[in-house]
PDB file of C-alpha atoms and ligand atoms in Angstrom:
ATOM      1  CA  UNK A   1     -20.269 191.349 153.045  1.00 96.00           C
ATOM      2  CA  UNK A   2     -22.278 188.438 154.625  1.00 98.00           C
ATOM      3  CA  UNK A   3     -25.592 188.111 153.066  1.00 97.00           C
ATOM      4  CA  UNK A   4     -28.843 186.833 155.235  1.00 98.00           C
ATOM      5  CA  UNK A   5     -30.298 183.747 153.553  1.00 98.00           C
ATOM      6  CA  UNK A   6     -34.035 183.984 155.402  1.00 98.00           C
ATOM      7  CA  UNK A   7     -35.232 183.562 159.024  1.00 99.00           C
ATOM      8  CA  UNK A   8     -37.061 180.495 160.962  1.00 99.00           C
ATOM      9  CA  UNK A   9     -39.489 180.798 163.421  1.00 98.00           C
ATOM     10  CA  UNK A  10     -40.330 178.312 165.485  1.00 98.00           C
ATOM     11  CA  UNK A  11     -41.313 176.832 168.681  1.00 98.00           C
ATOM     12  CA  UNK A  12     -39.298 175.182 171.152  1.00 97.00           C
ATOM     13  CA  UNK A  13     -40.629 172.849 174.076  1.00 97.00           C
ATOM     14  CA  UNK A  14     -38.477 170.214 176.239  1.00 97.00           C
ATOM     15  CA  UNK A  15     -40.856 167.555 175.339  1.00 96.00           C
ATOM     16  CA  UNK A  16     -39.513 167.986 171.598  1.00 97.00           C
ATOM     17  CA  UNK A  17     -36.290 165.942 172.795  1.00 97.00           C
ATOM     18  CA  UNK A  18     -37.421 163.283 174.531  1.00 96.00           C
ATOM     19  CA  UNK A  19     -40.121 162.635 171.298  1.00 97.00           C
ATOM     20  CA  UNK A  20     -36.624 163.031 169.052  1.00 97.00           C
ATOM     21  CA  UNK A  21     -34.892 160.547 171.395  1.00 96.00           C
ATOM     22  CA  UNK A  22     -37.724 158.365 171.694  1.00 96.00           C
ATOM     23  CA  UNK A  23     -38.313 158.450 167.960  1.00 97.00           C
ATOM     24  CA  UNK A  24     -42.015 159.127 168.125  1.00 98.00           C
ATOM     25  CA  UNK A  25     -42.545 161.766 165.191  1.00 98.00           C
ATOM     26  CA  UNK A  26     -45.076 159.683 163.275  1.00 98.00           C
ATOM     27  CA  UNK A  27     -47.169 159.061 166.488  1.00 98.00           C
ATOM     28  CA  UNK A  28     -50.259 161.047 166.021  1.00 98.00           C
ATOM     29  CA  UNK A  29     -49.979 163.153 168.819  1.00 98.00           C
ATOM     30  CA  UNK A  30     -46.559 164.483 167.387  1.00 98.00           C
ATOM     31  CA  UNK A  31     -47.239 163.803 163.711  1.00 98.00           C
ATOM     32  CA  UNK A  32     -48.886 167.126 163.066  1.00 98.00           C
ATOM     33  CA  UNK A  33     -45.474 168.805 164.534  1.00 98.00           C
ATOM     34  CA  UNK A  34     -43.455 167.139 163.119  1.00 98.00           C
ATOM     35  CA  UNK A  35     -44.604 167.086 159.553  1.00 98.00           C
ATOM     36  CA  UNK A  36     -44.058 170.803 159.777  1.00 98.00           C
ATOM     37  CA  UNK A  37     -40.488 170.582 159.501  1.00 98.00           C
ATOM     38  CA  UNK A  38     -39.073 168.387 156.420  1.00 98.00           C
ATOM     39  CA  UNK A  39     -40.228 171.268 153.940  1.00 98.00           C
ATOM     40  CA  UNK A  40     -37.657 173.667 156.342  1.00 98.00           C
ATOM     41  CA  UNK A  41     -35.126 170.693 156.202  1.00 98.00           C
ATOM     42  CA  UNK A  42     -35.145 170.630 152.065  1.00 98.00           C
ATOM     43  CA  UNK A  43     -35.054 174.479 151.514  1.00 98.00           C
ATOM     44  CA  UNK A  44     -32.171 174.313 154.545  1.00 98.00           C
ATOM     45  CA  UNK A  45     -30.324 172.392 151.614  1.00 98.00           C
ATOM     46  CA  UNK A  46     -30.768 174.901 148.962  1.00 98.00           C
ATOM     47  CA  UNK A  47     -29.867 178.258 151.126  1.00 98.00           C
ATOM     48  CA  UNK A  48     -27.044 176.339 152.554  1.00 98.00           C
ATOM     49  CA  UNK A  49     -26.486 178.355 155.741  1.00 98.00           C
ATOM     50  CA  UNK A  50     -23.076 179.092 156.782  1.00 98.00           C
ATOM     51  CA  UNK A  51     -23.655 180.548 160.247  1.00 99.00           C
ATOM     52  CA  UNK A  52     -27.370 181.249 162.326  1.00 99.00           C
ATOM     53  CA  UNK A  53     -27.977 183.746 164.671  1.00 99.00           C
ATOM     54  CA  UNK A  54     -30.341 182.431 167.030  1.00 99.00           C
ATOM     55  CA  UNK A  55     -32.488 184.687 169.154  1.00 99.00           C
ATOM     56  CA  UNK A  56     -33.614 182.845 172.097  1.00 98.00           C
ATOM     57  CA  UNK A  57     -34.559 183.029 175.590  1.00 98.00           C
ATOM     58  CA  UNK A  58     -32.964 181.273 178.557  1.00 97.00           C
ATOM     59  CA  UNK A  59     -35.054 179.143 180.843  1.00 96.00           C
ATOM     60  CA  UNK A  60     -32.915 180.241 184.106  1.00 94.00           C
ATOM     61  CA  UNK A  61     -29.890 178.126 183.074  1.00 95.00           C
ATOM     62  CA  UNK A  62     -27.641 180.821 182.160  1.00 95.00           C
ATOM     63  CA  UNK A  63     -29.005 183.610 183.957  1.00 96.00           C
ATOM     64  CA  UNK A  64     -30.761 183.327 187.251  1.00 94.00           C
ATOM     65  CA  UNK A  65     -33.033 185.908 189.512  1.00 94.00           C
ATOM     66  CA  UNK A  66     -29.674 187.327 190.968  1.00 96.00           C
ATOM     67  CA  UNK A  67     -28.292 188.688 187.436  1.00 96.00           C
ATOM     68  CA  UNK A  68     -30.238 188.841 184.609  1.00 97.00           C
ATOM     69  CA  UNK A  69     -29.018 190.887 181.509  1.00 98.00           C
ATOM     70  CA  UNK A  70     -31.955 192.066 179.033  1.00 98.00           C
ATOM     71  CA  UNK A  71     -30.251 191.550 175.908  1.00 98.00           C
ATOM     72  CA  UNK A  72     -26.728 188.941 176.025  1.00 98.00           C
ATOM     73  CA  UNK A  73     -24.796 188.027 173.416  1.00 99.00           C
ATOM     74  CA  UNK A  74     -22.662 184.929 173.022  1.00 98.00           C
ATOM     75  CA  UNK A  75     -18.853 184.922 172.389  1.00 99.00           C
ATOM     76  CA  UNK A  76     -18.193 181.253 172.817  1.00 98.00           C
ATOM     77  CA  UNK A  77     -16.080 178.946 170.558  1.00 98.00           C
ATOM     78  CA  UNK A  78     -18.244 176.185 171.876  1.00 98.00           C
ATOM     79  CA  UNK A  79     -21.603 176.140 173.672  1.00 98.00           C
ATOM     80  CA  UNK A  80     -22.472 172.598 175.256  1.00 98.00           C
ATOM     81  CA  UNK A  81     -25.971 171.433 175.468  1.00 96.00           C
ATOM     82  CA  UNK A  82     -27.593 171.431 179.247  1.00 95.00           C
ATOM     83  CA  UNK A  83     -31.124 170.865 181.120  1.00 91.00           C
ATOM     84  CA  UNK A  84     -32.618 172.939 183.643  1.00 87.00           C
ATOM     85  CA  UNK A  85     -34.530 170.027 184.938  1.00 89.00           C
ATOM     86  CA  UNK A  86     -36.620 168.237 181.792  1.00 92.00           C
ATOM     87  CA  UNK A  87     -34.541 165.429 181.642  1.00 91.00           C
ATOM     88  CA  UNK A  88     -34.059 165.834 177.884  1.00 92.00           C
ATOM     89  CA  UNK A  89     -31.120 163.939 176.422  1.00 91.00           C
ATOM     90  CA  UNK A  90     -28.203 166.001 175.942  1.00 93.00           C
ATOM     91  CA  UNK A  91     -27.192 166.471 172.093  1.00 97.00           C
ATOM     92  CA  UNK A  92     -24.222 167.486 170.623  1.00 98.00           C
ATOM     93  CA  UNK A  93     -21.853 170.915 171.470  1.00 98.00           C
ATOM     94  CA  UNK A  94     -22.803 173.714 168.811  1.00 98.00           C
ATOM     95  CA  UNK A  95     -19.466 175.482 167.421  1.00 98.00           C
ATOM     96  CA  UNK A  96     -19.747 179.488 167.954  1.00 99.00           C
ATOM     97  CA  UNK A  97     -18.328 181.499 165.156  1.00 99.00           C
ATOM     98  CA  UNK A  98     -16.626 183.879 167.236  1.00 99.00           C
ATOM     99  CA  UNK A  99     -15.965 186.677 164.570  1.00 98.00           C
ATOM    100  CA  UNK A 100     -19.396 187.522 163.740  1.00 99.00           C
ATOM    101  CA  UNK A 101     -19.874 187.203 167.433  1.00 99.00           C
ATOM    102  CA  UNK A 102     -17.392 189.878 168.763  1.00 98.00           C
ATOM    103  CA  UNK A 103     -18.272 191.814 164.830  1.00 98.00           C
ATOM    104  CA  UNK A 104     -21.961 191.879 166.425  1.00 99.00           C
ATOM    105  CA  UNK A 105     -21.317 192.545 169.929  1.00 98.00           C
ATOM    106  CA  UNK A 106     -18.801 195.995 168.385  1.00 98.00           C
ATOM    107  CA  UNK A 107     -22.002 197.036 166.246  1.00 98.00           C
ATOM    108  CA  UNK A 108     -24.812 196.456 168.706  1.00 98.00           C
ATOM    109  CA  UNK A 109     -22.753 198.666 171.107  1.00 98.00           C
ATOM    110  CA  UNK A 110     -21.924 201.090 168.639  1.00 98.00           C
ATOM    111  CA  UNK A 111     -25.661 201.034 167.645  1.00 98.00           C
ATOM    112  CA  UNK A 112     -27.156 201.897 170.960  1.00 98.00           C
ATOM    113  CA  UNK A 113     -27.231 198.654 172.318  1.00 98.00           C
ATOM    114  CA  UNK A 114     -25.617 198.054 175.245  1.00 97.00           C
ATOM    115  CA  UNK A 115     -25.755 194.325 175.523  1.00 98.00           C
ATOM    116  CA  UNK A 116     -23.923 191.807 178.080  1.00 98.00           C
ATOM    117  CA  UNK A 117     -21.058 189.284 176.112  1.00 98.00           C
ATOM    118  CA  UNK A 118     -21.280 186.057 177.302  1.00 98.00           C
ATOM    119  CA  UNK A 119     -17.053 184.045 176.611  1.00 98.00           C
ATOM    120  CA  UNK A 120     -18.773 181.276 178.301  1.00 98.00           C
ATOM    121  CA  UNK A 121     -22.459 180.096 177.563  1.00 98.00           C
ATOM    122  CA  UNK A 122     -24.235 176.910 178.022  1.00 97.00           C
ATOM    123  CA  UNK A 123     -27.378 176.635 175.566  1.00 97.00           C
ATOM    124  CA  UNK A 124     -30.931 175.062 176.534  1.00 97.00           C
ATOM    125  CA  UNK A 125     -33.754 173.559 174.666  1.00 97.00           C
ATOM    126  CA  UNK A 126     -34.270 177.387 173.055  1.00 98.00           C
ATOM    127  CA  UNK A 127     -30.923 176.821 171.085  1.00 98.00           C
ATOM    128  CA  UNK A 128     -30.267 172.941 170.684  1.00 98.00           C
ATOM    129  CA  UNK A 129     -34.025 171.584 169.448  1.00 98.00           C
ATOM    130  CA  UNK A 130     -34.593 174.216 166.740  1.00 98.00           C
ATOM    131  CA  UNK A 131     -31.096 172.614 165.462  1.00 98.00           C
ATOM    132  CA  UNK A 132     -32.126 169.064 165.974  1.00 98.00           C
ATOM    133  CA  UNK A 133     -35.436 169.850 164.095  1.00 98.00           C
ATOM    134  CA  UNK A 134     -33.706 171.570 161.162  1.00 98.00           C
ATOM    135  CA  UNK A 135     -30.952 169.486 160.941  1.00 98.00           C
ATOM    136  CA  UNK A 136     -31.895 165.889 162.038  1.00 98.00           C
ATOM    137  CA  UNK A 137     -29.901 163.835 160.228  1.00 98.00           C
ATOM    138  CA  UNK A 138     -26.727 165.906 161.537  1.00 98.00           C
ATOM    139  CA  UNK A 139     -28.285 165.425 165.202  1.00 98.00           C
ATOM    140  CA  UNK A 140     -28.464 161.503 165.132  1.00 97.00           C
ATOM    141  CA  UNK A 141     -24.398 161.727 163.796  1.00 98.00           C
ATOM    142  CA  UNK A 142     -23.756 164.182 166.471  1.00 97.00           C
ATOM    143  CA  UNK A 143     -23.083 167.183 165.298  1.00 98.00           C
ATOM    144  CA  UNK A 144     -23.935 170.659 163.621  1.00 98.00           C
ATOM    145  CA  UNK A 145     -23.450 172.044 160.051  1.00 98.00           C
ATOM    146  CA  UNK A 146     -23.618 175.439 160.882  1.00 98.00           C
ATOM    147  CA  UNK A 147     -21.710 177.585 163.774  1.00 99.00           C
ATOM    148  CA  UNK A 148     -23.702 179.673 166.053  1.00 99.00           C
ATOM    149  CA  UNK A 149     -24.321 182.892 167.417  1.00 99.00           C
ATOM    150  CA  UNK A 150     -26.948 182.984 170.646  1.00 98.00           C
ATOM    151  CA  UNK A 151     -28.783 186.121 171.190  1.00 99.00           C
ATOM    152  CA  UNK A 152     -30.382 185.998 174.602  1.00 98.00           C
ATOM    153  CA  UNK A 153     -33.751 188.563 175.578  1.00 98.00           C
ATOM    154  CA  UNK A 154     -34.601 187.917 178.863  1.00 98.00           C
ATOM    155  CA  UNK A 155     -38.315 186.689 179.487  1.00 98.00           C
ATOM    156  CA  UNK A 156     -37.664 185.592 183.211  1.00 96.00           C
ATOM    157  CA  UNK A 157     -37.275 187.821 185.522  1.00 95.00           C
ATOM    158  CA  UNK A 158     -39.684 191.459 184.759  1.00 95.00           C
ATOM    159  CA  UNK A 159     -39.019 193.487 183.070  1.00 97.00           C
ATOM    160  CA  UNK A 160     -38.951 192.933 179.797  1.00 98.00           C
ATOM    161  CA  UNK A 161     -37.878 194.731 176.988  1.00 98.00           C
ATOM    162  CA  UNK A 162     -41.081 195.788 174.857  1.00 98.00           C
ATOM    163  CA  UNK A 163     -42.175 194.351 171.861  1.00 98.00           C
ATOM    164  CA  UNK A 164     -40.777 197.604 169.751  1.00 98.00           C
ATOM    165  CA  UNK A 165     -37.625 197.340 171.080  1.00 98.00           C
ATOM    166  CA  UNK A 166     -37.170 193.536 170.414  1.00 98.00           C
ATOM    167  CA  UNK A 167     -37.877 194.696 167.046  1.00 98.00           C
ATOM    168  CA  UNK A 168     -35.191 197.324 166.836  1.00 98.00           C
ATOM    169  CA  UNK A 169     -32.389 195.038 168.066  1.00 99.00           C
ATOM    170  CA  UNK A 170     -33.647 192.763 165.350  1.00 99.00           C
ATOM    171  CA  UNK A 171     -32.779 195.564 162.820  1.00 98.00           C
ATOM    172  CA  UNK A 172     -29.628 196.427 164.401  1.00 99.00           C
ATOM    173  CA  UNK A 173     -28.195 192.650 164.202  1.00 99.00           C
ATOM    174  CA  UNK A 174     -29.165 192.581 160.375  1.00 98.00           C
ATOM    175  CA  UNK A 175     -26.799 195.976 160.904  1.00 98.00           C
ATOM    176  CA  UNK A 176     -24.233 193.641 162.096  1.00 98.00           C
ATOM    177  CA  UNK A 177     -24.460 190.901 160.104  1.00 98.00           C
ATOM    178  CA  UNK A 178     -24.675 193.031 156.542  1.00 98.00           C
ATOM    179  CA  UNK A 179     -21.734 194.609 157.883  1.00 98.00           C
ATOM    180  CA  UNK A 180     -19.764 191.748 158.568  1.00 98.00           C
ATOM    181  CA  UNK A 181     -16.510 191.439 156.029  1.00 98.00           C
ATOM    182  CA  UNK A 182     -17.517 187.660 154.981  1.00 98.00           C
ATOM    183  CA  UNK A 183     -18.846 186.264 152.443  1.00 98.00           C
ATOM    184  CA  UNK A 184     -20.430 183.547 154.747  1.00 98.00           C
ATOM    185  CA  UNK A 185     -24.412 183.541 154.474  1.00 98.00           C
ATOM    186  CA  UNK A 186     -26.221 183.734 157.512  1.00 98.00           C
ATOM    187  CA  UNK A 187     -29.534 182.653 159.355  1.00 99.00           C
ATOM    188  CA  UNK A 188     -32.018 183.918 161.478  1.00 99.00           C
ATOM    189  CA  UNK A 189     -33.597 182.031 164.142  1.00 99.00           C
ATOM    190  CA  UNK A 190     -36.320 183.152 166.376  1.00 99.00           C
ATOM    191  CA  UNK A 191     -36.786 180.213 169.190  1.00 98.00           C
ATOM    192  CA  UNK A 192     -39.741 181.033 171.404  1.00 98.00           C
ATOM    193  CA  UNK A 193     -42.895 179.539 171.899  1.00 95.00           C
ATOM    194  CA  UNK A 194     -46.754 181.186 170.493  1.00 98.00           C
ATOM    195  CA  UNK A 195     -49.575 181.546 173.380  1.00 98.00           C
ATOM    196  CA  UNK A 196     -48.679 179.469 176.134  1.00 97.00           C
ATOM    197  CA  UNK A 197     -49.245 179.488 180.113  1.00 98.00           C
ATOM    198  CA  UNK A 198     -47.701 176.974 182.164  1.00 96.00           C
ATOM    199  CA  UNK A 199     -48.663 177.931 185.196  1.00 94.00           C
ATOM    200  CA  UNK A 200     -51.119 179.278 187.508  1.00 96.00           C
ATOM    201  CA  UNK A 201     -54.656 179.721 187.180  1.00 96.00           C
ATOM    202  CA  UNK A 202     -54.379 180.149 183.190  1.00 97.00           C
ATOM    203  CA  UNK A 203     -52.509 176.881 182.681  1.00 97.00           C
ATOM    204  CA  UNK A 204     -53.054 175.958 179.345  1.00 97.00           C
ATOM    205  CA  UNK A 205     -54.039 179.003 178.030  1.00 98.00           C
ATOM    206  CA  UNK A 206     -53.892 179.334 174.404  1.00 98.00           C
ATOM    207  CA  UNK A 207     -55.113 182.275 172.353  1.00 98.00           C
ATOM    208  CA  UNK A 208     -55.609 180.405 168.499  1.00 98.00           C
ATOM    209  CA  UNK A 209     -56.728 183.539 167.092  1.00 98.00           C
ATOM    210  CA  UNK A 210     -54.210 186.197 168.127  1.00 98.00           C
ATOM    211  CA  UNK A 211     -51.224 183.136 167.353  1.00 98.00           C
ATOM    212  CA  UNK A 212     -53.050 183.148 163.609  1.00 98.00           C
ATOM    213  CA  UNK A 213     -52.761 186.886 163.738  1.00 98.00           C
ATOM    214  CA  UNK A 214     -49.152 187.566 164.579  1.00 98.00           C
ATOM    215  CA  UNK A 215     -47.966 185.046 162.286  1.00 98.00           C
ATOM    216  CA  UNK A 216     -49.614 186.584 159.426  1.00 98.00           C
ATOM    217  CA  UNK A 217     -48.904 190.239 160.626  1.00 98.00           C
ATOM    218  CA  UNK A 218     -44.957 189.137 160.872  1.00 98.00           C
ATOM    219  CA  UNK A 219     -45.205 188.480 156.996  1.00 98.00           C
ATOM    220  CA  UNK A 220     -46.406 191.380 156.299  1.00 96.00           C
ATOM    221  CA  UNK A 221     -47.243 194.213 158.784  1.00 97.00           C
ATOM    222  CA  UNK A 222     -44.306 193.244 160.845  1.00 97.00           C
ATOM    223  CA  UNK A 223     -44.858 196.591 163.456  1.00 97.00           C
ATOM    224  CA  UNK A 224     -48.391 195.066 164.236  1.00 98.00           C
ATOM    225  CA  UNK A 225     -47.552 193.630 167.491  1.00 98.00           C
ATOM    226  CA  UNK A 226     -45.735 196.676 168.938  1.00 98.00           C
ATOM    227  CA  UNK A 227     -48.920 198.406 169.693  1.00 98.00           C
ATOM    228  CA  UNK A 228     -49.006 195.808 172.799  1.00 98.00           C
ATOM    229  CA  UNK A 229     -47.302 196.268 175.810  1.00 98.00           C
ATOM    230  CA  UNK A 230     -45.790 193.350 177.863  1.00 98.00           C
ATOM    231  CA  UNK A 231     -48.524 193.668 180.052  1.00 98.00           C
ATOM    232  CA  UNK A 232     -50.902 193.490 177.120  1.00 98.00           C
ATOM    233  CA  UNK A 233     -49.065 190.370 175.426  1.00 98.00           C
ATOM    234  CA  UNK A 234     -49.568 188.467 178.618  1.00 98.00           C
ATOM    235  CA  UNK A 235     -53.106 188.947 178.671  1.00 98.00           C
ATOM    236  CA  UNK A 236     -53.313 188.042 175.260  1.00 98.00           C
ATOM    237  CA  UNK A 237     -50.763 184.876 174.896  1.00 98.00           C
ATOM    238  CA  UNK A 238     -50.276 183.811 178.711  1.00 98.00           C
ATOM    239  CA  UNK A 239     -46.939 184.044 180.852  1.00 97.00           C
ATOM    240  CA  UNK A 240     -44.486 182.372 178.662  1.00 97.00           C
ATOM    241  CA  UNK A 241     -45.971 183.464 175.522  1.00 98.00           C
ATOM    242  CA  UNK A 242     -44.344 186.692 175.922  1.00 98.00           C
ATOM    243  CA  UNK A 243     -41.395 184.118 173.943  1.00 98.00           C
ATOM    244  CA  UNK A 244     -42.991 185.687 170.996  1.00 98.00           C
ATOM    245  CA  UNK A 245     -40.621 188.598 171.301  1.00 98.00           C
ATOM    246  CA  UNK A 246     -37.951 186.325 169.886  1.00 99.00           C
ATOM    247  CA  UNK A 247     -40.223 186.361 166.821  1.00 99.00           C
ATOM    248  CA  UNK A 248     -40.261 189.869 166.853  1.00 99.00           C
ATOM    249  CA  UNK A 249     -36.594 189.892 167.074  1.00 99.00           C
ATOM    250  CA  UNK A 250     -35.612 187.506 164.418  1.00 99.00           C
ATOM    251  CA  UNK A 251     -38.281 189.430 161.935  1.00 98.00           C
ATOM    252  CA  UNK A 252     -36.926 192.627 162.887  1.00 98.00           C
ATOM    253  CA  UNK A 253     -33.239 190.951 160.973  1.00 98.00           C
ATOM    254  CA  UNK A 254     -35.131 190.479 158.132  1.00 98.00           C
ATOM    255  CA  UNK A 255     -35.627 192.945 155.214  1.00 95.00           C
ATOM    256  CA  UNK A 256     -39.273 194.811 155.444  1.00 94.00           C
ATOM    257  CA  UNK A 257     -40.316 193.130 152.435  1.00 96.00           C
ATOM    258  CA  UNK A 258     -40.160 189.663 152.850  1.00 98.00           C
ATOM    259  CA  UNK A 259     -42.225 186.371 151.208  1.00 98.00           C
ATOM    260  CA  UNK A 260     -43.455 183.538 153.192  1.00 98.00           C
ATOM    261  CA  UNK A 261     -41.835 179.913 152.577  1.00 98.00           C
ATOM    262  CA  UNK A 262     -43.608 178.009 155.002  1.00 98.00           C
ATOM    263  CA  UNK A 263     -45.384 178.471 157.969  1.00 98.00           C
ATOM    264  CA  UNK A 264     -47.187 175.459 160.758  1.00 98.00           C
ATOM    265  CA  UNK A 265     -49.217 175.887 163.437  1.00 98.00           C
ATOM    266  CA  UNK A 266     -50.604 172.828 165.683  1.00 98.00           C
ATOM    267  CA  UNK A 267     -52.402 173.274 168.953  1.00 97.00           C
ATOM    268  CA  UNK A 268     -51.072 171.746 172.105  1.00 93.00           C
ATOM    269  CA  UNK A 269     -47.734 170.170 172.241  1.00 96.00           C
ATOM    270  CA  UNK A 270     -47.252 170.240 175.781  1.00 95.00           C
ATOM    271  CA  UNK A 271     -48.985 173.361 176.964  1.00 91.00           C
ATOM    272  CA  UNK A 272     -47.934 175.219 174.402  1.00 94.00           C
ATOM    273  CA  UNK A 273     -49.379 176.723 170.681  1.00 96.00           C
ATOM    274  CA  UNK A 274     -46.547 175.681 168.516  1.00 97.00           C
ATOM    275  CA  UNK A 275     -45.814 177.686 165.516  1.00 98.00           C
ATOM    276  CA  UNK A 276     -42.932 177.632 162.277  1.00 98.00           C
ATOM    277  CA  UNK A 277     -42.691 180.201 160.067  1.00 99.00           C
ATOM    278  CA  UNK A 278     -39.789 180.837 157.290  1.00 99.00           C
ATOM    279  CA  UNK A 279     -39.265 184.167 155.513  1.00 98.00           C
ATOM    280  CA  UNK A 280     -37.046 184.850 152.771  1.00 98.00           C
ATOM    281  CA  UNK A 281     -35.926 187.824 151.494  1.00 98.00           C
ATOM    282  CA  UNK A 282     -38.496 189.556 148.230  1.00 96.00           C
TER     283      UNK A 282
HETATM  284  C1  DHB B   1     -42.964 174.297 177.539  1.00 83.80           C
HETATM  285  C2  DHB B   1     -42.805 175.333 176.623  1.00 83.80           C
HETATM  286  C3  DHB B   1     -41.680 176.137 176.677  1.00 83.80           C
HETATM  287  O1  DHB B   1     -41.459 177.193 175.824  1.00 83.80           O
HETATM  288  C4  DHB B   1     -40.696 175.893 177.598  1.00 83.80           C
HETATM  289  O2  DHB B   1     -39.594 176.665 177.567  1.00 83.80           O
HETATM  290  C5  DHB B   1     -40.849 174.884 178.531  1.00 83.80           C
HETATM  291  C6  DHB B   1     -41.992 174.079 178.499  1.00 83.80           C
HETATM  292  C7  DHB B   1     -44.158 173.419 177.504  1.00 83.80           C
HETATM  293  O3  DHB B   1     -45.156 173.761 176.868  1.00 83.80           O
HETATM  294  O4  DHB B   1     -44.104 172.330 178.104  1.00 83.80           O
HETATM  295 FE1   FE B   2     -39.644 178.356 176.446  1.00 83.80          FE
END
């Protein structure tokens, strides 16, 4: 069966592509960012991922106002790389791996969750700069190491799904994936940003405290945030920071007991409280 290798957390923000493209990682606005990942990068070598599920959200390229699906999952032999509107470069097609895609999509069904399968799927800045920041040496040749799997939970269009059950998809794609006849190993990706607002009255909002809290509580208390609702989380992390729940997702793929790797957190990028956290299995 296929075996899950650990889970990433991280942050995703258009401005990450244009700072790729322009090659400004050492600059010290994105130096503290950046210097998150090459740790990631050299234990990437040693787990040697096969395949990576990749919770995300869509930014309204996908799915607009008229159809929105809470949970989707893609199906795709290829998904190409578009822009709602950032003018980030676009980088290179990610291959799907379509077996674990239509094995998930049969066991989230069969587990209660009826989910919407995408054969066709273009991926944002959610799904293509967590690759170029894991894999950048692959992303300046042009292409991927691993094949893909996008998980979409809509944060767009109200309502969401709650914290809790974010969680329990999480458990029922490590369902999936430990079910899976392969011996290909397999990693989790949670794309979605920490506290950010960038909007409204509470542009800028950032909430340092409750960011520090939910990244230690998805170590080890990993139920912690389900006591909020939606409503709640907003309060507490701004409009888009309801992203967490990709988090949520990704940890709830995990085994309970897990160890920490590595974990960064650097207030702004952007507007946004970035964060990177990798679990392993204990
Ligand atoms: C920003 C953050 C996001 O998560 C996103 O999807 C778009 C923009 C930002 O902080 O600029
Ligand atoms: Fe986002």
């Amino acid at each position: 069966m296929a075996r899950i290798v650990g889970s990433i957390s991280t942050s995703h923000i258009p401005a990450i592509g244009g700072a790729i493209a322009r090659k400004a990682q050492q600059e010290p606005y994105w130096k503290p960012f950046f210097d998150g990942y090459p740790p990631v990068q050299e234990w990437l070598e040693s787990a040697r991922p096969d395949v990576v599920v990749i919770i995300h959200n869509d930014h309204g390229l996908n799915f607009f106002l008229d159809k929105m699906p809470t949970f989707a999952v893609g199906t795709a032999a290829e998904y190409q790389t578009a822009d709602e509107g950032w003018g980030i470069p676009a980088l290179a097609p990610a291959p799907g791996n379509q077996d674990l895609a239509w094995h998930m999509v049969e066991s989230l069904v069969a587990d209660e969750f009826d989910i919407t399968t995408c054969q066709e799927a273009l991926i944002d800045h959610a799904v293509s700069l967590p690759l170029a920041l894991l894999w950048p040496e692959h992303n300046a040749r042009g292409e991927w190491p691993v094949q893909i799997v996008p998980v979409c939970i809509n944060t767009v269009q109200a309502p969401y799904p709650s914290a809790a059950r974010c969680y329990q998809l999480g458990q029922a794609i490590r369902r999936a994936v430990e079910s899976w006849e392969s011996d290909a190993r397999v990693l989790i990706i949670g794309s979605g940003g920490l506290s950010h607002q960038l909007d409204g009255e509470r542009a800028g909002f950032i909430n340092k405290a409750f960011d520090t809290q939910f990244m230690q509580s998805m170590v080890d208390d990993p139920e912690w945030v389900t006591q909020y609702s939606n409503d709640e989380l907003v309060e507490l992390t701004g409009t888009q920071g309801i992203e967490l729940l990709m988090w949520v997702a990704a940890r709830g793929a995990m085994p309970e007991a897990v160890h920490q790797l590595h974990a960064n957190y650097h207030v702004p990028i952007s507007n946004t409280a970035t964060g990177l956290l990798v679990l392993a299995p204990r």
